[in-house]
Coordinates of C-alpha atoms in Angstrom, one line a residue:
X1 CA 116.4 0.1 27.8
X2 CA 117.4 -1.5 31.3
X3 CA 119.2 -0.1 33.0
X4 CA 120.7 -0.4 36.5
X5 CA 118.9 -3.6 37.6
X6 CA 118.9 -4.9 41.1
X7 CA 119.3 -8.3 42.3
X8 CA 118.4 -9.0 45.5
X9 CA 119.2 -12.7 47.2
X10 CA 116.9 -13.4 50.5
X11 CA 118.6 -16.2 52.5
X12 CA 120.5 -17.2 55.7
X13 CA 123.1 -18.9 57.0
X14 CA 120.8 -21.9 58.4
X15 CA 119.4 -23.7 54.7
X16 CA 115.8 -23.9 54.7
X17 CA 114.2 -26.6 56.2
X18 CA 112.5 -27.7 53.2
X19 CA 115.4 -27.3 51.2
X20 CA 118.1 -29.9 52.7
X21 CA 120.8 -30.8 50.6
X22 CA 120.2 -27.4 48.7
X23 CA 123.3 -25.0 48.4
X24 CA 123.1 -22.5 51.2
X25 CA 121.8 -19.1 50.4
X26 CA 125.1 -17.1 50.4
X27 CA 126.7 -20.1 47.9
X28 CA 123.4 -19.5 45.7
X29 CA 124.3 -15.4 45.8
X30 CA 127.7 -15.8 44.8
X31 CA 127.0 -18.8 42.1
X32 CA 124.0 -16.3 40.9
X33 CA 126.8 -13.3 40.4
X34 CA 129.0 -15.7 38.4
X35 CA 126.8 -17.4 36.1
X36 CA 125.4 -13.7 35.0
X37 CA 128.3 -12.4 34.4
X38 CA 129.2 -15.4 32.0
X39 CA 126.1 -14.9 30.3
X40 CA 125.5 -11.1 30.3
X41 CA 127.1 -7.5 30.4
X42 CA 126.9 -7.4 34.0
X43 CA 127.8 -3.4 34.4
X44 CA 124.3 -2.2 34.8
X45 CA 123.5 -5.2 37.6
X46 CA 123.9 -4.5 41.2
X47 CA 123.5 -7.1 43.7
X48 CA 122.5 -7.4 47.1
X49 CA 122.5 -10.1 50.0
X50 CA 119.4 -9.9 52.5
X51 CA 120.2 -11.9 55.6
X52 CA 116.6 -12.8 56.9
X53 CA 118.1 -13.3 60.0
X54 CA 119.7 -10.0 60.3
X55 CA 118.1 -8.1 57.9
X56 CA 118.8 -3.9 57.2
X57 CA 117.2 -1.2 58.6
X58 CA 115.6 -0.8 55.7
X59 CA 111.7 -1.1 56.0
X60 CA 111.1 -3.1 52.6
X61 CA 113.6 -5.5 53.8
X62 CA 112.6 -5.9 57.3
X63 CA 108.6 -6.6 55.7
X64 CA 109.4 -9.2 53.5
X65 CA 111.9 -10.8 56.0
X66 CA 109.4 -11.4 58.5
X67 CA 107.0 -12.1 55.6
X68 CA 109.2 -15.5 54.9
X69 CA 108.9 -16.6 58.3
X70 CA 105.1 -15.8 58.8
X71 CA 104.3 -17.9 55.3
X72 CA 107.5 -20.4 55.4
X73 CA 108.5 -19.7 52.5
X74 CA 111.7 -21.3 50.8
X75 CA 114.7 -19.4 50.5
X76 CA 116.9 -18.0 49.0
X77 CA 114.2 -15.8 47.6
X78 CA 115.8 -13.9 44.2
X79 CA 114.1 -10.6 42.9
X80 CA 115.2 -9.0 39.9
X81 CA 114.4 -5.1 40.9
X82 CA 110.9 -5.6 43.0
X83 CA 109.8 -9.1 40.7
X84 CA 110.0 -12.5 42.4
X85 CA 112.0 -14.4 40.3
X86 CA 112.9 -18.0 42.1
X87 CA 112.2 -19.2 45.6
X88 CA 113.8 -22.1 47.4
X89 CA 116.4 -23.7 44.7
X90 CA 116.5 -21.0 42.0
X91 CA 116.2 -21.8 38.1
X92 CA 118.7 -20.0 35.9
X93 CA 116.0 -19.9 33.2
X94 CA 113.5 -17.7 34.7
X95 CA 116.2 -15.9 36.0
X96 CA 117.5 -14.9 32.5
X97 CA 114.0 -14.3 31.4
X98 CA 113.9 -11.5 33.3
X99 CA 117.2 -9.8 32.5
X100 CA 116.1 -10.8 29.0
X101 CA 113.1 -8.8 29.5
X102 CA 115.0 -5.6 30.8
X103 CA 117.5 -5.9 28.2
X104 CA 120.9 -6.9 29.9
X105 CA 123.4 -7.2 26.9
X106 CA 124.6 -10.6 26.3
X107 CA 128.2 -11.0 26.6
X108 CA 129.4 -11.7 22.8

């Protein structure tokens, strides 16, 4: 079943234009962790936090960095492992859905 899923958060410390009055994407990455872990059995998530800014040397995260800015896309941008899951002011729901669909264990 699922196992080890990876959350990835796309943001920066400036919010996105489009997106004033929106919690900032680092807010949104730790709110993300916390309402998982009340609803789930988090052990098998990892997270990670992708300034756009600044991003890793890490070739997938440098492409879709610049990728955000070349398409102005809203951020934060979540994936659960390599599926876009919510841009600009994320949705728990769809979220879920997709932890649902790897088969994170609800907390009891």
């Amino acid at each position: 079943m699922g196992k080890n899923l990876q959350i990835t958060v796309y943001g920066a410390e400036q919010i996105c234009a489009s997106c004033v009055g929106a919690p900032g994407s680092k807010d949104t990455y730790e709110w993300l962790q916390a309402a998982i872990g009340r609803k789930y059995v988090a052990d098998d998530i990892t997270y990670e936090y992708i300034d756009i800014d600044n991003p890793p040397e890490i070739e997938k995260h440098q492409d879709f960095a610049e990728r955000i800015f070349e398409e102005d896309l809203f951020y934060p941008i979540v994936f659960v492992n390599d599926e876009l899951v919510a841009e600009g002011i994320p949705r728990l729901k769809p979220i879920y859905k997709e932890l649902d669909k790897h088969g994170i264990e609800l907390q009891s």
